[in-house]
Amino acid sequence: MLFTKTTSPLKGELTVPGDKSISHRAVMFGALSEGLTEITHFLPGADCLSTISCFEKMGIHIEQTNEKVLVHGKGLHGLTAPSGILDCGNSGTTTRLISGILAGQDFSCTLTGDASIQKRPMGRIIKPLTMMNGQIESLTGNDCAPLKIIGSSLKGIHYRSPVASAQVKSCVLLAGLYADAPTSVTEPALSRNHTELMLNHFGASVTTQETTAAVLPEPKLIGSSIQVPGDISSAAYFIAAALMIPGSEVLLKNVGINPTRDGFLRAALDMGADITFLNRATQGGEPTADLLVRYSRLHGTTVEGAMIPTLIDEIPILAVLAAAAEGTTAIRDAQELKVKESNRLDIMTKGLGNMGVDITATEDGMIIHGGTPLQGAVIDSHLDHRIAMSFAIASLTAEGETEITRAECVDISYPEFYRDLRRLAG
Ligand code: S3P
């Protein structure tokens, strides 16, 4: 797909699609609840459709209309053995969270996904699930999918996770629903807490103290209504574009601003961004706001430590923003980016370098000296949605043409991304 420099500022209002993490969890927890769960503003991206299809294969009736997704839950013990392999597509969230649920069932099954999923590390969930007495095996013997899971009687544990990962934490907490005693997870830094908030919304007992989350087993989960907030990870592309393109003013409506997810906003404000929070509200424990974003003169910043999990998916677009800012931006402690849908540190460094940015990869991040004008380049998305969207935004400020190959991979989290970009950027 070809992109050229925009000649006009970004103007207008946009409601970004529903949050991907919250959409996955609404389907999963709705399936494990008794009765109907009604989800509005569900994200119909390929990842969340993978979650729907896995639960349908385990006997859950799910209705999808333009306005709503209705999940007819069957309770904690209502899933049935799928007739074939569960296909998680490109979705790490589906793979890791479902594994926690499957470990405590009274049936066995195999799950896998696309080429990217088959390279992503699953040892991080195999280890705690095995400590819980779960039976989970990488069929290729390399700690990656395909995974065979034999449902077992699980025991409650306290797990000290070496990584700050909501997927690992959620996997262990979900297995903990089926355990014989309370289960808790301590992380090195707090990752997104949507599982904790939403499980409680459905009637479970989850408590949090600093970076430890604990769950009591065998709750009675009751179907509920979930209004999914706009995805801050999707909003981040338009926030960045509006901040970088002179004269821009964009209103992003109903965006999730959960403090475990808002690191991109904090980093942008620290860089000098003009962002106003309007109409603050809370939906199912999740804080939201409308964000009014205006073009700003930005300067470099440092992001590291406990901030990293709060903007983990926004680091590619943060790198684009840093390239437009005056001065140096340092991103540290972000080695997790190497094991996302692609090696995002490597791809962002090479791609922005090809566009003329003074950028250096480090062991755990990147150093960006911003302020140099960008030039168009040919960028391979590596079928990674966040890479494609980040370079589409970078191209709006680049001289000449930018070609993004396999750009349609935005379907994973934002099927209408190019339509919305065309509308706002003219
Ligand atoms: C997610 C957690 C994060 C994030 C991913 C979604 C989730 O992954 O990168 O896009 O929904 O729990 P990790 O847990 O691997 O950091």
Short mmCIF file of C-alpha atoms and ligand atoms in Angstrom, two decimals:
data_model
loop_
_atom_site.label_atom_id
_atom_site.label_comp_id
_atom_site.label_asym_id
_atom_site.label_seq_id
_atom_site.Cartn_x
_atom_site.Cartn_y
_atom_site.Cartn_z
CA MET A 1 0.00 0.00 0.00
CA LEU A 2 1.34 3.47 -0.94
CA PHE A 3 1.36 6.49 1.37
CA THR A 4 2.37 10.11 0.78
CA LYS A 5 2.98 13.12 2.97
CA THR A 6 -0.26 14.74 4.11
CA THR A 7 -0.78 18.30 2.91
CA SER A 8 -3.52 19.07 5.42
CA PRO A 9 -3.73 18.90 9.22
CA LEU A 10 -5.74 16.16 10.94
CA LYS A 11 -9.15 17.46 11.92
CA GLY A 12 -12.30 15.93 13.33
CA GLU A 13 -13.75 13.45 15.77
CA LEU A 14 -13.16 9.73 15.97
CA THR A 15 -14.44 6.86 18.06
CA VAL A 16 -11.71 4.25 17.94
CA PRO A 17 -12.68 0.55 17.98
CA GLY A 18 -13.18 -1.36 21.22
CA ASP A 19 -10.22 -2.36 23.35
CA LYS A 20 -8.68 -5.62 22.18
CA SER A 21 -7.64 -6.91 25.62
CA ILE A 22 -11.06 -6.15 27.11
CA SER A 23 -12.96 -7.63 24.12
CA HIS A 24 -11.08 -10.96 24.46
CA ARG A 25 -11.75 -11.14 28.17
CA ALA A 26 -15.46 -10.27 27.82
CA VAL A 27 -15.97 -13.29 25.54
CA MET A 28 -13.87 -15.63 27.68
CA PHE A 29 -15.34 -14.68 31.04
CA GLY A 30 -18.84 -14.50 29.55
CA ALA A 31 -18.40 -18.09 28.35
CA LEU A 32 -17.42 -19.18 31.88
CA SER A 33 -20.36 -17.34 33.46
CA GLU A 34 -23.91 -18.53 33.90
CA GLY A 35 -26.42 -16.89 31.59
CA LEU A 36 -26.17 -14.13 29.05
CA THR A 37 -23.31 -11.67 28.62
CA GLU A 38 -24.02 -8.70 26.38
CA ILE A 39 -20.94 -6.96 24.96
CA THR A 40 -21.19 -3.57 23.25
CA HIS A 41 -18.43 -1.85 21.23
CA PHE A 42 -16.73 -5.26 20.86
CA LEU A 43 -13.64 -5.17 18.63
CA PRO A 44 -14.35 -7.30 15.54
CA GLY A 45 -10.62 -7.65 14.78
CA ALA A 46 -9.16 -10.99 13.70
CA ASP A 47 -7.61 -11.66 17.13
CA CYS A 48 -10.90 -11.34 19.00
CA LEU A 49 -12.68 -13.40 16.32
CA SER A 50 -10.12 -16.15 17.06
CA THR A 51 -11.24 -16.10 20.69
CA ILE A 52 -14.90 -16.32 19.66
CA SER A 53 -14.20 -19.25 17.36
CA CYS A 54 -12.28 -21.17 20.07
CA PHE A 55 -15.16 -20.85 22.53
CA GLU A 56 -17.73 -21.78 19.88
CA LYS A 57 -15.71 -24.95 19.31
CA MET A 58 -16.02 -25.65 23.05
CA GLY A 59 -19.82 -25.54 22.88
CA ILE A 60 -20.55 -21.87 23.64
CA HIS A 61 -23.27 -20.19 21.56
CA ILE A 62 -22.14 -16.69 20.56
CA GLU A 63 -24.25 -14.28 18.48
CA GLN A 64 -22.62 -11.37 16.65
CA THR A 65 -24.49 -8.37 15.28
CA ASN A 66 -23.22 -4.92 14.31
CA GLU A 67 -24.23 -3.52 17.70
CA LYS A 68 -23.53 -6.38 20.09
CA VAL A 69 -21.96 -9.71 20.84
CA LEU A 70 -24.10 -12.03 22.93
CA VAL A 71 -22.33 -14.84 24.77
CA HIS A 72 -24.56 -17.59 26.15
CA GLY A 73 -22.34 -18.69 29.04
CA LYS A 74 -22.48 -22.16 30.54
CA GLY A 75 -20.69 -21.58 33.84
CA LEU A 76 -17.20 -22.44 35.06
CA HIS A 77 -17.62 -26.15 34.23
CA GLY A 78 -19.76 -25.85 31.09
CA LEU A 79 -17.15 -26.06 28.31
CA THR A 80 -17.07 -29.23 26.22
CA ALA A 81 -14.16 -30.90 24.40
CA PRO A 82 -13.60 -29.37 20.94
CA SER A 83 -13.77 -31.82 18.04
CA GLY A 84 -10.55 -30.49 16.47
CA ILE A 85 -7.52 -28.32 17.13
CA LEU A 86 -8.22 -24.85 18.56
CA ASP A 87 -6.82 -22.19 16.20
CA CYS A 88 -5.71 -19.02 18.03
CA GLY A 89 -4.61 -17.32 14.79
CA ASN A 90 -2.14 -14.49 15.47
CA SER A 91 -3.35 -13.91 19.02
CA GLY A 92 -1.02 -14.29 22.02
CA THR A 93 -3.84 -13.26 24.35
CA THR A 94 -6.11 -16.04 23.06
CA THR A 95 -3.34 -18.64 23.28
CA ARG A 96 -2.08 -17.80 26.75
CA LEU A 97 -5.38 -17.03 28.48
CA ILE A 98 -7.19 -20.04 27.02
CA SER A 99 -4.32 -22.28 28.16
CA GLY A 100 -5.00 -21.30 31.78
CA ILE A 101 -8.69 -22.16 31.35
CA LEU A 102 -7.98 -25.44 29.53
CA ALA A 103 -5.53 -26.64 32.19
CA GLY A 104 -8.41 -27.10 34.66
CA GLN A 105 -11.00 -28.75 32.38
CA ASP A 106 -12.00 -32.42 32.39
CA PHE A 107 -10.98 -32.88 28.74
CA SER A 108 -7.84 -32.63 26.63
CA CYS A 109 -7.17 -30.61 23.54
CA THR A 110 -4.52 -29.11 21.28
CA LEU A 111 -4.18 -25.47 20.37
CA THR A 112 -2.04 -23.67 17.86
CA GLY A 113 -1.91 -20.53 15.71
CA ASP A 114 -0.22 -18.91 12.73
CA ALA A 115 3.53 -18.85 11.95
CA SER A 116 4.11 -15.92 14.36
CA ILE A 117 2.28 -17.61 17.26
CA GLN A 118 4.29 -20.78 16.67
CA LYS A 119 7.46 -18.79 17.39
CA ARG A 120 6.30 -16.96 20.52
CA PRO A 121 7.50 -18.12 23.95
CA MET A 122 5.02 -20.34 25.79
CA GLY A 123 7.53 -21.60 28.39
CA ARG A 124 6.37 -18.59 30.44
CA ILE A 125 2.93 -20.22 30.87
CA ILE A 126 4.05 -23.87 30.74
CA LYS A 127 6.14 -23.32 33.87
CA PRO A 128 3.48 -21.95 36.26
CA LEU A 129 0.75 -24.24 34.90
CA THR A 130 3.03 -27.23 35.51
CA MET A 131 3.67 -25.97 39.06
CA MET A 132 -0.12 -26.02 39.50
CA ASN A 133 -0.16 -29.69 38.50
CA GLY A 134 -1.34 -28.82 34.99
CA GLN A 135 -0.33 -31.00 32.04
CA ILE A 136 0.77 -28.83 29.15
CA GLU A 137 3.31 -29.76 26.55
CA SER A 138 4.85 -28.02 23.54
CA LEU A 139 4.39 -30.63 20.78
CA THR A 140 7.48 -29.38 18.95
CA GLY A 141 9.52 -29.46 22.16
CA ASN A 142 10.66 -25.83 21.77
CA ASP A 143 8.30 -24.25 24.33
CA CYS A 144 6.15 -22.88 21.48
CA ALA A 145 2.71 -23.81 20.10
CA PRO A 146 1.22 -26.24 19.14
CA LEU A 147 0.41 -26.99 22.77
CA LYS A 148 -1.30 -30.12 24.05
CA ILE A 149 -3.19 -29.59 27.27
CA ILE A 150 -4.59 -32.47 29.32
CA GLY A 151 -7.15 -31.11 31.76
CA SER A 152 -6.17 -31.91 35.37
CA SER A 153 -6.98 -31.21 39.02
CA LEU A 154 -5.04 -28.06 39.76
CA LYS A 155 -3.49 -26.87 42.98
CA GLY A 156 -3.32 -23.24 44.09
CA ILE A 157 0.14 -21.67 44.07
CA HIS A 158 1.91 -18.40 44.57
CA TYR A 159 3.80 -17.62 41.38
CA ARG A 160 6.57 -15.07 41.13
CA SER A 161 6.64 -14.20 37.42
CA PRO A 162 10.00 -13.18 35.94
CA VAL A 163 8.20 -10.96 33.38
CA ALA A 164 5.61 -8.22 33.77
CA SER A 165 3.05 -9.82 31.46
CA ALA A 166 -0.72 -9.58 31.73
CA GLN A 167 -1.02 -12.67 29.56
CA VAL A 168 1.04 -14.75 32.01
CA LYS A 169 -0.72 -13.24 35.04
CA SER A 170 -4.16 -13.81 33.49
CA CYS A 171 -3.29 -17.38 32.48
CA VAL A 172 -2.34 -18.27 36.06
CA LEU A 173 -5.34 -16.45 37.61
CA LEU A 174 -7.73 -18.22 35.21
CA ALA A 175 -6.21 -21.61 36.07
CA GLY A 176 -6.63 -20.49 39.71
CA LEU A 177 -10.42 -20.43 39.21
CA TYR A 178 -10.19 -24.25 38.96
CA ALA A 179 -7.58 -24.81 41.71
CA ASP A 180 -8.00 -26.38 45.15
CA ALA A 181 -6.82 -23.25 47.03
CA PRO A 182 -6.18 -19.54 46.39
CA THR A 183 -3.71 -18.65 43.62
CA SER A 184 -1.61 -15.51 43.39
CA VAL A 185 0.88 -13.97 40.99
CA THR A 186 3.56 -11.38 41.75
CA GLU A 187 5.04 -9.46 38.83
CA PRO A 188 8.23 -7.39 38.67
CA ALA A 189 6.05 -4.40 37.64
CA LEU A 190 2.29 -4.07 37.34
CA SER A 191 0.90 -5.14 33.95
CA ARG A 192 -2.59 -4.30 32.64
CA ASN A 193 -5.26 -5.32 35.17
CA HIS A 194 -8.31 -5.92 32.96
CA THR A 195 -8.57 -9.56 34.09
CA GLU A 196 -8.69 -8.58 37.74
CA LEU A 197 -11.30 -5.85 37.16
CA MET A 198 -13.52 -7.90 34.87
CA LEU A 199 -13.41 -11.16 36.86
CA ASN A 200 -14.68 -9.20 39.86
CA HIS A 201 -17.38 -7.63 37.67
CA PHE A 202 -18.58 -11.18 36.85
CA GLY A 203 -18.63 -12.17 40.55
CA ALA A 204 -15.16 -13.65 41.23
CA SER A 205 -13.00 -12.63 44.16
CA VAL A 206 -9.74 -11.10 42.95
CA THR A 207 -7.64 -8.87 45.17
CA THR A 208 -4.59 -6.80 44.32
CA GLN A 209 -1.79 -5.56 46.54
CA GLU A 210 1.01 -3.67 44.84
CA THR A 211 2.18 -6.04 42.08
CA THR A 212 0.45 -9.16 43.43
CA ALA A 213 -2.98 -10.33 42.27
CA ALA A 214 -4.78 -13.18 44.06
CA VAL A 215 -7.91 -15.15 43.13
CA LEU A 216 -10.16 -17.48 45.12
CA PRO A 217 -11.14 -20.74 43.40
CA GLU A 218 -14.55 -21.92 42.22
CA PRO A 219 -16.46 -18.61 42.08
CA LYS A 220 -19.99 -18.51 40.73
CA LEU A 221 -19.63 -16.25 37.69
CA ILE A 222 -22.82 -14.57 36.49
CA GLY A 223 -23.35 -13.20 32.95
CA SER A 224 -23.20 -9.42 32.75
CA SER A 225 -23.12 -6.40 30.44
CA ILE A 226 -19.77 -5.14 29.23
CA GLN A 227 -19.36 -1.80 27.45
CA VAL A 228 -15.90 -2.02 25.89
CA PRO A 229 -14.01 1.32 25.97
CA GLY A 230 -12.14 2.58 22.91
CA ASP A 231 -8.69 1.00 22.64
CA ILE A 232 -5.95 3.38 23.81
CA SER A 233 -3.51 1.32 21.74
CA SER A 234 -5.51 2.21 18.59
CA ALA A 235 -6.05 5.81 19.69
CA ALA A 236 -2.27 6.20 20.07
CA TYR A 237 -1.76 6.30 16.26
CA PHE A 238 -4.13 9.26 15.86
CA ILE A 239 -2.79 10.98 18.97
CA ALA A 240 0.71 10.74 17.50
CA ALA A 241 -0.42 11.95 14.06
CA ALA A 242 -2.26 14.96 15.53
CA LEU A 243 0.74 15.88 17.70
CA MET A 244 3.16 15.70 14.75
CA ILE A 245 1.23 17.43 11.97
CA PRO A 246 1.02 21.25 12.29
CA GLY A 247 -2.49 22.67 12.67
CA SER A 248 -4.07 19.36 13.73
CA GLU A 249 -6.87 19.11 16.27
CA VAL A 250 -8.58 15.77 16.87
CA LEU A 251 -11.17 14.64 19.41
CA LEU A 252 -10.93 10.94 20.27
CA LYS A 253 -14.11 9.84 21.99
CA ASN A 254 -14.50 7.36 24.85
CA VAL A 255 -10.92 6.09 25.09
CA GLY A 256 -9.89 3.68 27.88
CA ILE A 257 -7.40 5.41 30.20
CA ASN A 258 -6.85 2.64 32.76
CA PRO A 259 -3.66 3.65 34.68
CA THR A 260 -2.07 0.28 33.81
CA ARG A 261 -2.47 1.20 30.12
CA ASP A 262 -1.96 4.97 29.96
CA GLY A 263 1.84 5.13 29.70
CA PHE A 264 1.72 6.47 26.13
CA LEU A 265 -0.35 9.45 27.29
CA ARG A 266 2.03 10.09 30.18
CA ALA A 267 5.07 9.86 27.90
CA ALA A 268 3.46 12.19 25.33
CA LEU A 269 2.54 14.75 28.04
CA ASP A 270 6.10 14.57 29.31
CA MET A 271 7.27 15.37 25.75
CA GLY A 272 5.15 18.52 25.77
CA ALA A 273 1.93 17.21 24.19
CA ASP A 274 -1.26 19.28 24.32
CA ILE A 275 -3.86 16.68 25.37
CA THR A 276 -7.02 17.63 27.26
CA PHE A 277 -9.07 15.00 29.10
CA LEU A 278 -12.83 15.59 28.78
CA ASN A 279 -15.92 13.72 30.01
CA ARG A 280 -14.12 11.37 32.36
CA ALA A 281 -16.24 8.32 33.25
CA THR A 282 -15.95 4.72 34.45
CA GLN A 283 -17.43 1.67 32.69
CA GLY A 284 -17.27 -1.68 34.54
CA GLY A 285 -14.35 -0.41 36.62
CA GLU A 286 -12.48 0.81 33.51
CA PRO A 287 -11.84 4.60 33.40
CA THR A 288 -12.50 6.41 30.10
CA ALA A 289 -12.26 9.94 28.73
CA ASP A 290 -12.56 11.90 25.49
CA LEU A 291 -9.12 13.11 24.44
CA LEU A 292 -8.70 16.44 22.68
CA VAL A 293 -5.30 16.40 21.00
CA ARG A 294 -3.65 19.43 19.34
CA TYR A 295 -0.43 19.76 17.35
CA SER A 296 2.48 20.37 19.74
CA ARG A 297 6.19 21.08 19.64
CA LEU A 298 7.64 18.01 21.31
CA HIS A 299 10.96 17.27 22.96
CA GLY A 300 12.63 13.96 23.83
CA THR A 301 11.97 11.88 26.95
CA THR A 302 13.05 8.69 28.70
CA VAL A 303 10.73 5.72 29.21
CA GLU A 304 11.90 2.81 31.32
CA GLY A 305 11.20 0.56 34.32
CA ALA A 306 7.65 0.22 35.64
CA MET A 307 6.36 2.54 32.88
CA ILE A 308 7.18 -0.01 30.14
CA PRO A 309 4.29 -2.46 30.76
CA THR A 310 1.86 0.49 30.70
CA LEU A 311 2.79 1.36 27.10
CA ILE A 312 4.19 -1.93 25.85
CA ASP A 313 2.10 -2.02 22.64
CA GLU A 314 2.61 1.71 21.98
CA ILE A 315 6.42 1.66 21.83
CA PRO A 316 6.48 1.42 18.00
CA ILE A 317 4.33 4.56 17.62
CA LEU A 318 6.21 6.23 20.48
CA ALA A 319 9.40 5.73 18.44
CA VAL A 320 7.71 7.51 15.51
CA LEU A 321 6.70 10.36 17.82
CA ALA A 322 10.25 10.54 19.22
CA ALA A 323 11.59 10.88 15.66
CA ALA A 324 9.46 14.02 15.25
CA ALA A 325 10.51 15.50 18.62
CA GLU A 326 13.52 17.73 19.20
CA GLY A 327 16.32 16.07 21.13
CA THR A 328 16.89 12.54 22.37
CA THR A 329 14.43 9.88 23.50
CA ALA A 330 15.70 6.80 25.33
CA ILE A 331 13.54 3.67 25.60
CA ARG A 332 14.94 1.13 28.07
CA ASP A 333 13.82 -2.15 29.74
CA ALA A 334 11.73 -2.99 26.67
CA GLN A 335 13.27 -6.35 25.72
CA GLU A 336 9.75 -7.87 25.68
CA LEU A 337 9.29 -6.12 22.33
CA LYS A 338 11.51 -8.76 20.75
CA VAL A 339 8.89 -11.48 21.38
CA LYS A 340 5.72 -9.72 20.24
CA GLU A 341 3.96 -10.45 16.90
CA SER A 342 7.38 -9.60 15.40
CA ASN A 343 10.71 -8.38 16.80
CA ARG A 344 9.45 -4.83 17.13
CA LEU A 345 12.73 -3.36 18.38
CA ASP A 346 14.58 -4.64 15.38
CA ILE A 347 11.94 -3.73 12.79
CA MET A 348 11.26 -0.23 14.13
CA THR A 349 14.97 0.57 14.32
CA LYS A 350 15.66 -0.61 10.77
CA GLY A 351 12.51 0.93 9.26
CA LEU A 352 12.89 4.35 10.89
CA GLY A 353 16.61 4.23 10.05
CA ASN A 354 15.65 3.67 6.38
CA MET A 355 13.41 6.73 6.61
CA GLY A 356 16.40 8.84 7.68
CA VAL A 357 15.93 8.83 11.46
CA ASP A 358 19.01 8.84 13.68
CA ILE A 359 18.09 5.76 15.71
CA THR A 360 20.18 3.09 17.42
CA ALA A 361 19.06 -0.25 18.79
CA THR A 362 20.25 -1.17 22.28
CA GLU A 363 20.01 -4.50 24.14
CA ASP A 364 16.66 -3.57 25.67
CA GLY A 365 15.35 -0.63 23.70
CA MET A 366 16.35 2.20 21.38
CA ILE A 367 17.89 5.66 21.39
CA ILE A 368 16.26 8.13 19.01
CA HIS A 369 17.71 11.53 18.11
CA GLY A 370 14.66 13.32 16.73
CA GLY A 371 14.08 16.33 14.56
CA THR A 372 15.48 15.16 11.20
CA PRO A 373 12.97 15.29 8.31
CA LEU A 374 11.72 11.83 7.26
CA GLN A 375 11.99 10.38 3.75
CA GLY A 376 9.69 7.77 2.23
CA ALA A 377 10.94 4.17 2.15
CA VAL A 378 9.74 0.62 1.50
CA ILE A 379 8.69 -0.97 4.79
CA ASP A 380 7.72 -4.61 5.31
CA SER A 381 5.07 -4.90 8.00
CA HIS A 382 6.24 -8.45 8.80
CA LEU A 383 2.48 -9.07 9.13
CA ASP A 384 2.57 -7.15 12.43
CA HIS A 385 -0.44 -4.82 12.75
CA ARG A 386 1.33 -2.34 15.03
CA ILE A 387 4.30 -2.06 12.68
CA ALA A 388 2.01 -1.34 9.71
CA MET A 389 0.03 1.33 11.59
CA SER A 390 3.15 2.99 13.05
CA PHE A 391 4.77 3.39 9.63
CA ALA A 392 1.49 4.56 8.06
CA ILE A 393 1.57 7.44 10.58
CA ALA A 394 5.30 8.07 9.99
CA SER A 395 4.63 8.28 6.23
CA LEU A 396 2.27 11.24 6.75
CA THR A 397 5.30 13.42 7.58
CA ALA A 398 7.79 11.85 5.12
CA GLU A 399 8.94 13.40 1.82
CA GLY A 400 8.11 11.21 -1.19
CA GLU A 401 6.34 7.87 -1.20
CA THR A 402 6.28 5.23 1.51
CA GLU A 403 5.27 1.71 0.56
CA ILE A 404 4.08 -0.61 3.31
CA THR A 405 3.91 -4.22 2.21
CA ARG A 406 1.32 -6.63 3.59
CA ALA A 407 -0.38 -3.57 5.09
CA GLU A 408 -3.73 -5.38 5.40
CA CYS A 409 -2.49 -7.02 8.64
CA VAL A 410 -4.11 -4.08 10.52
CA ASP A 411 -7.19 -6.37 10.46
CA ILE A 412 -5.80 -7.97 13.61
CA SER A 413 -6.72 -5.03 15.84
CA TYR A 414 -8.14 -2.23 13.67
CA PRO A 415 -9.88 -3.39 10.47
CA GLU A 416 -11.01 0.16 9.54
CA PHE A 417 -7.69 1.87 10.30
CA TYR A 418 -6.96 3.15 6.77
CA ARG A 419 -10.54 4.39 6.30
CA ASP A 420 -10.35 6.35 9.58
CA LEU A 421 -6.90 7.69 8.70
CA ARG A 422 -8.09 8.85 5.26
CA ARG A 423 -11.09 10.56 6.85
CA LEU A 424 -9.06 12.50 9.43
CA ALA A 425 -6.01 13.19 7.28
CA GLY A 426 -7.98 14.18 4.20
C1 S3P B 1 -2.13 -8.27 26.43
C2 S3P B 1 -0.96 -8.17 27.14
C3 S3P B 1 0.31 -7.70 26.56
C4 S3P B 1 0.08 -6.97 25.24
C5 S3P B 1 -0.88 -7.69 24.35
C6 S3P B 1 -2.23 -7.86 25.03
C7 S3P B 1 -3.34 -8.77 27.11
O1 S3P B 1 1.13 -8.81 26.31
O2 S3P B 1 1.31 -6.79 24.58
O3 S3P B 1 -1.06 -7.00 23.14
O4 S3P B 1 -4.44 -8.63 26.57
O5 S3P B 1 -3.19 -9.32 28.21
P1 S3P B 1 2.12 -9.42 27.42
O6 S3P B 1 1.31 -9.95 28.52
O7 S3P B 1 2.87 -10.51 26.71
O8 S3P B 1 3.01 -8.28 27.82
#
